[in-house]
PDB file of C-alpha atoms in Angstrom:
ATOM      1  CA  MET A   1     100.551   3.199 -20.813  1.00 45.00           C
ATOM      2  CA  ARG A   2     102.743   5.677 -19.111  1.00 49.00           C
ATOM      3  CA  LYS A   3     103.021   8.945 -20.598  1.00 51.00           C
ATOM      4  CA  THR A   4     106.035  11.270 -21.389  1.00 51.00           C
ATOM      5  CA  GLY A   5     106.250  14.393 -20.183  1.00 52.00           C
ATOM      6  CA  PRO A   6     108.380  17.442 -21.820  1.00 53.00           C
ATOM      7  CA  GLY A   7     111.317  16.719 -19.749  1.00 53.00           C
ATOM      8  CA  GLY A   8     111.445  13.078 -20.945  1.00 54.00           C
ATOM      9  CA  LEU A   9     110.972  14.007 -24.623  1.00 52.00           C
ATOM     10  CA  ALA A  10     113.771  16.515 -24.275  1.00 55.00           C
ATOM     11  CA  LEU A  11     116.116  13.613 -22.856  1.00 50.00           C
ATOM     12  CA  LEU A  12     114.727  10.948 -25.539  1.00 47.00           C
ATOM     13  CA  ALA A  13     115.608  13.507 -28.315  1.00 51.00           C
ATOM     14  CA  GLY A  14     119.128  14.039 -27.000  1.00 52.00           C
ATOM     15  CA  LEU A  15     119.888  10.409 -26.730  1.00 45.00           C
ATOM     16  CA  LEU A  16     118.662  10.075 -30.308  1.00 46.00           C
ATOM     17  CA  LEU A  17     121.065  12.973 -31.381  1.00 48.00           C
ATOM     18  CA  ALA A  18     123.764  11.279 -29.676  1.00 47.00           C
ATOM     19  CA  ALA A  19     123.548   7.693 -30.782  1.00 41.00           C
ATOM     20  CA  PRO A  20     126.132   7.188 -33.619  1.00 43.00           C
ATOM     21  CA  ALA A  21     124.855   7.070 -37.151  1.00 45.00           C
ATOM     22  CA  ALA A  22     125.398   3.944 -39.098  1.00 52.00           C
ATOM     23  CA  ALA A  23     128.809   4.073 -40.867  1.00 72.00           C
ATOM     24  CA  GLN A  24     128.300   4.934 -44.682  1.00 86.00           C
ATOM     25  CA  PRO A  25     129.617   1.874 -46.844  1.00 90.00           C
ATOM     26  CA  LEU A  26     132.948   2.488 -48.320  1.00 91.00           C
ATOM     27  CA  ALA A  27     131.680   2.132 -51.916  1.00 88.00           C
ATOM     28  CA  GLU A  28     129.358   5.280 -51.360  1.00 91.00           C
ATOM     29  CA  ALA A  29     132.130   7.602 -50.273  1.00 92.00           C
ATOM     30  CA  SER A  30     132.235  11.107 -51.866  1.00 94.00           C
ATOM     31  CA  ALA A  31     134.751  11.609 -54.964  1.00 93.00           C
ATOM     32  CA  ASP A  32     136.605  14.046 -52.515  1.00 96.00           C
ATOM     33  CA  ASP A  33     137.082  11.417 -49.696  1.00 94.00           C
ATOM     34  CA  VAL A  34     138.247   9.079 -52.561  1.00 94.00           C
ATOM     35  CA  ALA A  35     140.613  11.266 -53.819  1.00 95.00           C
ATOM     36  CA  HIS A  36     141.863  12.488 -50.627  1.00 96.00           C
ATOM     37  CA  GLY A  37     142.311   8.562 -49.737  1.00 93.00           C
ATOM     38  CA  LYS A  38     144.128   8.109 -53.143  1.00 94.00           C
ATOM     39  CA  ARG A  39     146.955  11.053 -52.235  1.00 95.00           C
ATOM     40  CA  ILE A  40     147.650   9.201 -48.659  1.00 94.00           C
ATOM     41  CA  PHE A  41     147.764   5.873 -50.307  1.00 92.00           C
ATOM     42  CA  ASP A  42     150.297   7.128 -52.932  1.00 92.00           C
ATOM     43  CA  ILE A  43     152.454   8.738 -50.015  1.00 92.00           C
ATOM     44  CA  HIS A  44     152.464   5.720 -47.522  1.00 91.00           C
ATOM     45  CA  CYS A  45     151.206   2.752 -49.494  1.00 91.00           C
ATOM     46  CA  SER A  46     152.321   2.753 -53.253  1.00 88.00           C
ATOM     47  CA  ARG A  47     156.033   1.863 -52.619  1.00 85.00           C
ATOM     48  CA  CYS A  48     154.520  -1.788 -51.900  1.00 85.00           C
ATOM     49  CA  HIS A  49     151.323  -1.822 -53.670  1.00 88.00           C
ATOM     50  CA  GLY A  50     152.291   0.152 -56.597  1.00 83.00           C
ATOM     51  CA  LEU A  51     150.728   3.339 -58.071  1.00 82.00           C
ATOM     52  CA  ASP A  52     147.137   2.814 -58.566  1.00 85.00           C
ATOM     53  CA  GLY A  53     147.314  -0.334 -56.452  1.00 86.00           C
ATOM     54  CA  VAL A  54     148.116  -2.306 -59.302  1.00 81.00           C
ATOM     55  CA  GLY A  55     150.732  -4.460 -57.209  1.00 79.00           C
ATOM     56  CA  GLY A  56     154.505  -4.542 -56.399  1.00 76.00           C
ATOM     57  CA  GLU A  57     156.322  -6.167 -53.468  1.00 76.00           C
ATOM     58  CA  GLY A  58     152.449  -6.100 -51.971  1.00 81.00           C
ATOM     59  CA  PRO A  59     149.487  -7.477 -53.440  1.00 84.00           C
ATOM     60  CA  ASN A  60     147.713  -6.056 -56.530  1.00 83.00           C
ATOM     61  CA  LEU A  61     144.550  -4.275 -54.730  1.00 87.00           C
ATOM     62  CA  MET A  62     142.543  -3.930 -58.272  1.00 82.00           C
ATOM     63  CA  ARG A  63     140.281  -6.884 -57.010  1.00 77.00           C
ATOM     64  CA  GLU A  64     136.623  -6.781 -56.331  1.00 73.00           C
ATOM     65  CA  ASN A  65     137.352  -9.111 -53.437  1.00 74.00           C
ATOM     66  CA  LEU A  66     140.034  -8.937 -51.279  1.00 80.00           C
ATOM     67  CA  ARG A  67     140.668 -12.072 -49.411  1.00 74.00           C
ATOM     68  CA  ARG A  68     141.157 -10.511 -45.748  1.00 77.00           C
ATOM     69  CA  SER A  69     138.758  -7.542 -46.153  1.00 81.00           C
ATOM     70  CA  VAL A  70     135.506  -8.481 -47.737  1.00 80.00           C
ATOM     71  CA  GLU A  71     133.797  -6.286 -45.274  1.00 89.00           C
ATOM     72  CA  ASP A  72     134.477  -2.505 -44.649  1.00 90.00           C
ATOM     73  CA  ASP A  73     135.316  -2.901 -41.089  1.00 92.00           C
ATOM     74  CA  ALA A  74     137.854  -5.430 -41.657  1.00 89.00           C
ATOM     75  CA  LEU A  75     139.395  -3.269 -44.440  1.00 91.00           C
ATOM     76  CA  ILE A  76     139.763  -0.187 -42.436  1.00 91.00           C
ATOM     77  CA  GLU A  77     141.193  -2.353 -39.573  1.00 92.00           C
ATOM     78  CA  ILE A  78     143.840  -3.775 -42.066  1.00 91.00           C
ATOM     79  CA  VAL A  79     144.646  -0.137 -43.093  1.00 92.00           C
ATOM     80  CA  ASP A  80     145.033   0.963 -39.296  1.00 91.00           C
ATOM     81  CA  ASP A  81     146.593  -1.887 -37.679  1.00 91.00           C
ATOM     82  CA  GLY A  82     148.100  -4.116 -40.589  1.00 90.00           C
ATOM     83  CA  ILE A  83     148.154  -7.554 -40.698  1.00 88.00           C
ATOM     84  CA  ALA A  84     150.195  -9.522 -37.886  1.00 88.00           C
ATOM     85  CA  GLY A  85     152.833 -11.947 -39.329  1.00 81.00           C
ATOM     86  CA  THR A  86     153.081 -10.486 -42.531  1.00 82.00           C
ATOM     87  CA  ASP A  87     155.022  -7.242 -44.323  1.00 81.00           C
ATOM     88  CA  MET A  88     151.705  -5.240 -43.875  1.00 88.00           C
ATOM     89  CA  PRO A  89     152.415  -2.632 -41.404  1.00 88.00           C
ATOM     90  CA  GLY A  90     149.839  -0.376 -39.355  1.00 85.00           C
ATOM     91  CA  HIS A  91     149.517   3.306 -39.937  1.00 81.00           C
ATOM     92  CA  GLY A  92     149.364   4.566 -36.613  1.00 78.00           C
ATOM     93  CA  SER A  93     150.171   8.194 -37.708  1.00 86.00           C
ATOM     94  CA  LEU A  94     146.872   8.288 -39.820  1.00 91.00           C
ATOM     95  CA  ASN A  95     143.568   9.583 -38.228  1.00 93.00           C
ATOM     96  CA  THR A  96     140.294   8.128 -38.444  1.00 93.00           C
ATOM     97  CA  ARG A  97     139.197  10.061 -41.337  1.00 94.00           C
ATOM     98  CA  GLU A  98     142.457   9.387 -43.238  1.00 94.00           C
ATOM     99  CA  ILE A  99     142.179   5.842 -42.536  1.00 93.00           C
ATOM    100  CA  ARG A 100     138.890   5.746 -43.853  1.00 94.00           C
ATOM    101  CA  ASN A 101     139.553   7.516 -46.747  1.00 94.00           C
ATOM    102  CA  VAL A 102     142.350   5.263 -47.645  1.00 94.00           C
ATOM    103  CA  ALA A 103     140.027   2.312 -47.277  1.00 92.00           C
ATOM    104  CA  ALA A 104     137.538   3.947 -49.464  1.00 93.00           C
ATOM    105  CA  TYR A 105     140.276   4.430 -52.232  1.00 93.00           C
ATOM    106  CA  VAL A 106     141.414   0.589 -51.778  1.00 92.00           C
ATOM    107  CA  ARG A 107     137.575  -0.088 -52.209  1.00 91.00           C
ATOM    108  CA  SER A 108     137.219   1.623 -55.306  1.00 91.00           C
ATOM    109  CA  LEU A 109     139.947  -0.072 -57.151  1.00 88.00           C
ATOM    110  CA  GLY A 110     137.872  -3.018 -57.032  1.00 80.00           C
ATOM    111  CA  VAL A 111     135.705  -1.511 -59.568  1.00 77.00           C
ATOM    112  CA  ALA A 112     138.557  -0.195 -62.129  1.00 67.00           C
ATOM    113  CA  PRO A 113     138.867  -1.681 -65.423  1.00 69.00           C
ATOM    114  CA  ARG A 114     141.305  -4.942 -65.469  1.00 71.00           C
ATOM    115  CA  GLU A 115     144.502  -3.831 -67.344  1.00 72.00           C
ATOM    116  CA  GLU A 116     144.800  -4.826 -71.009  1.00 81.00           C
ATOM    117  CA  LEU A 117     147.668  -6.938 -71.594  1.00 85.00           C
ATOM    118  CA  PRO A 118     149.452  -7.066 -75.273  1.00 87.00           C
ATOM    119  CA  GLY A 119     150.934 -10.460 -75.310  1.00 92.00           C
ATOM    120  CA  ASP A 120     149.705 -13.912 -75.847  1.00 96.00           C
ATOM    121  CA  PRO A 121     149.236 -16.005 -72.854  1.00 95.00           C
ATOM    122  CA  VAL A 122     149.252 -19.213 -74.800  1.00 96.00           C
ATOM    123  CA  ALA A 123     152.754 -18.429 -76.111  1.00 96.00           C
ATOM    124  CA  GLY A 124     153.810 -17.346 -72.948  1.00 95.00           C
ATOM    125  CA  LYS A 125     152.919 -20.933 -71.470  1.00 95.00           C
ATOM    126  CA  GLU A 126     155.131 -22.524 -74.077  1.00 95.00           C
ATOM    127  CA  LEU A 127     157.834 -19.900 -73.391  1.00 93.00           C
ATOM    128  CA  TYR A 128     157.664 -20.642 -69.468  1.00 93.00           C
ATOM    129  CA  ASP A 129     157.789 -24.338 -70.102  1.00 92.00           C
ATOM    130  CA  MET A 130     160.656 -23.953 -72.895  1.00 91.00           C
ATOM    131  CA  THR A 131     162.851 -22.044 -70.323  1.00 87.00           C
ATOM    132  CA  LEU A 132     162.291 -24.459 -67.442  1.00 85.00           C
ATOM    133  CA  CYS A 133     160.673 -21.998 -65.092  1.00 87.00           C
ATOM    134  CA  SER A 134     159.146 -24.989 -63.390  1.00 86.00           C
ATOM    135  CA  THR A 135     162.686 -25.930 -61.962  1.00 82.00           C
ATOM    136  CA  CYS A 136     162.268 -23.021 -59.502  1.00 81.00           C
ATOM    137  CA  HIS A 137     158.580 -22.204 -59.287  1.00 87.00           C
ATOM    138  CA  ILE A 138     155.147 -23.951 -58.727  1.00 87.00           C
ATOM    139  CA  THR A 139     152.276 -23.412 -60.531  1.00 90.00           C
ATOM    140  CA  ASN A 140     149.002 -25.278 -59.451  1.00 87.00           C
ATOM    141  CA  GLY A 141     150.898 -27.903 -57.644  1.00 86.00           C
ATOM    142  CA  GLU A 142     153.583 -28.819 -60.274  1.00 88.00           C
ATOM    143  CA  GLY A 143     157.294 -27.538 -60.057  1.00 86.00           C
ATOM    144  CA  ILE A 144     160.038 -27.062 -57.587  1.00 82.00           C
ATOM    145  CA  ALA A 145     159.832 -24.407 -54.704  1.00 78.00           C
ATOM    146  CA  LEU A 146     163.086 -22.796 -54.956  1.00 78.00           C
ATOM    147  CA  GLY A 147     161.367 -19.332 -55.799  1.00 77.00           C
ATOM    148  CA  PRO A 148     157.904 -18.023 -55.015  1.00 81.00           C
ATOM    149  CA  ASP A 149     155.082 -20.152 -55.754  1.00 86.00           C
ATOM    150  CA  LEU A 150     153.485 -18.588 -58.744  1.00 90.00           C
ATOM    151  CA  SER A 151     149.982 -20.204 -58.784  1.00 91.00           C
ATOM    152  CA  ASP A 152     148.001 -17.414 -58.128  1.00 88.00           C
ATOM    153  CA  VAL A 153     150.666 -14.631 -59.016  1.00 89.00           C
ATOM    154  CA  GLY A 154     148.135 -12.928 -61.775  1.00 86.00           C
ATOM    155  CA  LEU A 155     145.912 -12.186 -58.647  1.00 82.00           C
ATOM    156  CA  LEU A 156     148.540 -10.815 -56.376  1.00 81.00           C
ATOM    157  CA  ARG A 157     150.893  -8.881 -58.640  1.00 84.00           C
ATOM    158  CA  GLY A 158     150.712  -6.287 -61.659  1.00 83.00           C
ATOM    159  CA  SER A 159     152.040  -6.748 -64.860  1.00 87.00           C
ATOM    160  CA  ALA A 160     154.747  -4.107 -64.490  1.00 84.00           C
ATOM    161  CA  PHE A 161     156.210  -5.643 -61.269  1.00 84.00           C
ATOM    162  CA  LEU A 162     156.266  -9.326 -63.155  1.00 89.00           C
ATOM    163  CA  ARG A 163     158.081  -7.721 -66.195  1.00 89.00           C
ATOM    164  CA  GLU A 164     160.562  -6.337 -63.888  1.00 85.00           C
ATOM    165  CA  SER A 165     161.160  -9.499 -61.855  1.00 84.00           C
ATOM    166  CA  ILE A 166     161.887 -11.226 -65.154  1.00 86.00           C
ATOM    167  CA  GLN A 167     164.398  -8.533 -66.312  1.00 84.00           C
ATOM    168  CA  ASP A 168     166.039  -7.557 -63.229  1.00 79.00           C
ATOM    169  CA  PRO A 169     165.232  -9.970 -60.355  1.00 76.00           C
ATOM    170  CA  PRO A 170     167.566  -8.478 -57.697  1.00 70.00           C
ATOM    171  CA  LYS A 171     165.482  -5.259 -58.051  1.00 72.00           C
ATOM    172  CA  VAL A 172     162.181  -6.735 -56.993  1.00 70.00           C
ATOM    173  CA  VAL A 173     162.647 -10.294 -55.767  1.00 66.00           C
ATOM    174  CA  ASN A 174     162.319 -10.832 -51.915  1.00 67.00           C
ATOM    175  CA  ARG A 175     165.844 -10.926 -50.375  1.00 66.00           C
ATOM    176  CA  ARG A 176     164.391 -14.199 -48.575  1.00 69.00           C
ATOM    177  CA  TYR A 177     165.119 -16.011 -51.742  1.00 71.00           C
ATOM    178  CA  ARG A 178     168.871 -15.860 -51.710  1.00 79.00           C
ATOM    179  CA  THR A 179     170.971 -18.525 -53.122  1.00 83.00           C
ATOM    180  CA  VAL A 180     173.090 -20.296 -50.609  1.00 87.00           C
ATOM    181  CA  LEU A 181     176.000 -22.667 -51.359  1.00 90.00           C
ATOM    182  CA  VAL A 182     177.106 -25.264 -48.474  1.00 91.00           C
ATOM    183  CA  GLU A 183     180.286 -27.254 -48.088  1.00 94.00           C
ATOM    184  CA  THR A 184     179.506 -30.254 -45.544  1.00 92.00           C
ATOM    185  CA  ALA A 185     182.150 -31.793 -43.404  1.00 89.00           C
ATOM    186  CA  ASP A 186     182.488 -34.430 -45.926  1.00 90.00           C
ATOM    187  CA  SER A 187     183.088 -32.196 -48.880  1.00 90.00           C
ATOM    188  CA  ARG A 188     179.527 -32.371 -50.150  1.00 91.00           C
ATOM    189  CA  THR A 189     178.454 -29.310 -52.002  1.00 91.00           C
ATOM    190  CA  VAL A 190     174.773 -28.394 -51.837  1.00 91.00           C
ATOM    191  CA  MET A 191     173.306 -25.183 -53.632  1.00 86.00           C
ATOM    192  CA  GLY A 192     169.688 -23.901 -52.984  1.00 85.00           C
ATOM    193  CA  VAL A 193     167.628 -21.351 -51.492  1.00 85.00           C
ATOM    194  CA  ARG A 194     168.020 -20.273 -48.047  1.00 86.00           C
ATOM    195  CA  THR A 195     164.552 -20.728 -46.126  1.00 83.00           C
ATOM    196  CA  GLY A 196     165.561 -19.727 -42.586  1.00 85.00           C
ATOM    197  CA  GLU A 197     168.715 -19.185 -40.350  1.00 87.00           C
ATOM    198  CA  ASP A 198     169.674 -18.652 -36.982  1.00 89.00           C
ATOM    199  CA  THR A 199     172.978 -18.238 -35.025  1.00 90.00           C
ATOM    200  CA  PHE A 200     173.633 -22.052 -34.940  1.00 93.00           C
ATOM    201  CA  THR A 201     171.543 -23.576 -37.734  1.00 94.00           C
ATOM    202  CA  LEU A 202     170.779 -22.853 -41.584  1.00 92.00           C
ATOM    203  CA  GLN A 203     167.745 -24.236 -43.629  1.00 91.00           C
ATOM    204  CA  MET A 204     167.142 -24.559 -47.254  1.00 88.00           C
ATOM    205  CA  ILE A 205     165.732 -26.174 -50.200  1.00 86.00           C
ATOM    206  CA  ASP A 206     168.095 -27.600 -52.543  1.00 86.00           C
ATOM    207  CA  GLU A 207     167.919 -27.970 -56.363  1.00 80.00           C
ATOM    208  CA  ALA A 208     166.379 -31.111 -56.245  1.00 81.00           C
ATOM    209  CA  GLY A 209     163.149 -29.432 -54.208  1.00 80.00           C
ATOM    210  CA  ARG A 210     164.249 -31.099 -50.797  1.00 86.00           C
ATOM    211  CA  HIS A 211     163.926 -29.177 -47.313  1.00 87.00           C
ATOM    212  CA  ARG A 212     167.582 -29.449 -45.760  1.00 91.00           C
ATOM    213  CA  SER A 213     168.917 -28.436 -42.507  1.00 93.00           C
ATOM    214  CA  PHE A 214     172.426 -28.107 -41.222  1.00 94.00           C
ATOM    215  CA  ARG A 215     174.270 -27.489 -37.869  1.00 93.00           C
ATOM    216  CA  LYS A 216     176.533 -24.398 -39.005  1.00 92.00           C
ATOM    217  CA  SER A 217     179.204 -26.069 -36.635  1.00 92.00           C
ATOM    218  CA  GLU A 218     179.332 -29.117 -38.785  1.00 91.00           C
ATOM    219  CA  LEU A 219     179.816 -27.281 -41.954  1.00 93.00           C
ATOM    220  CA  ARG A 220     183.130 -26.525 -43.579  1.00 92.00           C
ATOM    221  CA  GLU A 221     181.682 -23.403 -45.209  1.00 91.00           C
ATOM    222  CA  PHE A 222     178.576 -21.882 -46.347  1.00 88.00           C
ATOM    223  CA  GLN A 223     178.014 -18.422 -48.152  1.00 88.00           C
ATOM    224  CA  LEU A 224     175.210 -16.420 -49.751  1.00 83.00           C
ATOM    225  CA  LEU A 225     175.691 -15.785 -53.369  1.00 78.00           C
ATOM    226  CA  PRO A 226     175.436 -12.250 -55.077  1.00 73.00           C
ATOM    227  CA  ASP A 227     171.790 -10.975 -55.424  1.00 61.00           C
ATOM    228  CA  GLU A 228     172.396 -11.641 -59.242  1.00 56.00           C
ATOM    229  CA  SER A 229     172.194 -15.596 -58.584  1.00 53.00           C
ATOM    230  CA  MET A 230     168.636 -15.363 -57.016  1.00 51.00           C
ATOM    231  CA  MET A 231     166.803 -16.249 -60.090  1.00 57.00           C
ATOM    232  CA  MET A 232     167.843 -16.237 -63.863  1.00 60.00           C
ATOM    233  CA  SER A 233     167.481 -13.022 -65.624  1.00 60.00           C
ATOM    234  CA  TYR A 234     165.830 -13.114 -68.796  1.00 72.00           C
ATOM    235  CA  ALA A 235     167.072  -9.508 -70.121  1.00 69.00           C
ATOM    236  CA  ASP A 236     167.649 -10.821 -73.200  1.00 78.00           C
ATOM    237  CA  PHE A 237     164.034 -11.591 -74.123  1.00 86.00           C
ATOM    238  CA  THR A 238     162.553  -9.745 -77.031  1.00 91.00           C
ATOM    239  CA  ASP A 239     159.699  -7.132 -75.965  1.00 92.00           C
ATOM    240  CA  ALA A 240     157.091  -9.892 -77.807  1.00 94.00           C
ATOM    241  CA  GLU A 241     158.418 -12.660 -75.596  1.00 94.00           C
ATOM    242  CA  LEU A 242     158.163 -10.783 -72.634  1.00 93.00           C
ATOM    243  CA  ASN A 243     154.784  -9.650 -73.519  1.00 94.00           C
ATOM    244  CA  ASP A 244     153.726 -13.169 -73.999  1.00 95.00           C
ATOM    245  CA  LEU A 245     155.249 -14.552 -70.660  1.00 95.00           C
ATOM    246  CA  VAL A 246     153.739 -11.678 -68.595  1.00 94.00           C
ATOM    247  CA  SER A 247     150.235 -12.204 -70.184  1.00 94.00           C
ATOM    248  CA  TYR A 248     150.610 -15.944 -69.143  1.00 95.00           C
ATOM    249  CA  LEU A 249     151.554 -15.213 -65.527  1.00 94.00           C
ATOM    250  CA  MET A 250     148.655 -12.759 -65.241  1.00 91.00           C
ATOM    251  CA  THR A 251     146.419 -15.542 -66.004  1.00 92.00           C
ATOM    252  CA  LEU A 252     147.528 -17.495 -62.967  1.00 92.00           C
ATOM    253  CA  ARG A 253     144.685 -16.787 -60.488  1.00 84.00           C
ATOM    254  CA  GLY A 254     144.705 -19.466 -58.488  1.00 79.00           C
ATOM    255  CA  PRO A 255     142.711 -22.633 -58.274  1.00 65.00           C
ATOM    256  CA  GLU A 256     139.165 -20.880 -58.469  1.00 50.00           C
ATOM    257  CA  GLY A 257     140.373 -18.080 -61.012  1.00 47.00           C
ATOM    258  CA  GLY A 258     140.908 -15.856 -58.491  1.00 43.00           C
ATOM    259  CA  SER A 259     137.355 -15.627 -56.948  1.00 37.00           C
ATOM    260  CA  GLU A 260     138.709 -15.310 -53.470  1.00 37.00           C
TER     261      GLU A 260
END
């Protein structure tokens, strides 16, 4: 067996010191690092994900399992680079420590206590059916896709966002769901939700839930209706009714109950 001399031992020690230590799991980050991550999150991320990560335009992060970032490396990469093809941007202005601390804070949200809701979800389901919400929304494969699919809305959005979207839809609803009114060359009128538009064509879902496409040159007229028409407002609901409806929506967590 070949012996290692003093010079070889020194070289080996240097190599061991230079080798990167295994990254500490995000769940084991210090309280100071998590607090630092929260401060950065509040500045850069809360506009979409809500204060404390409860959800808004972006998904609710108070979940133990995040679909795209089960592993720490994936979560850090999302904070750094965003998610291509979505509204989730990268944050190239943050340094490595800041990115990791934001990821540690997001990971800490998964063990936060779940929000207590005051309403009755059974009464909320009855209200959902009575007000014909399914004429615009799909839940678990039933309904019409004029508005967002609500099948897992309780997993992705927080109760405050849902309450506001019911009371004041234009303030929070994605502007993709703009109502459009089309008059065809043969004087037929079609109303629905715009799903796509370019210089020459217009795509929409009509009130019967059918996908339609029109050449603009073949239309007599088309117009986007005011934001207020994107979704019926239920501002006259009582507080109790709102609590019930929001409580029901928060139970909608996908076909597997939110075990992403």
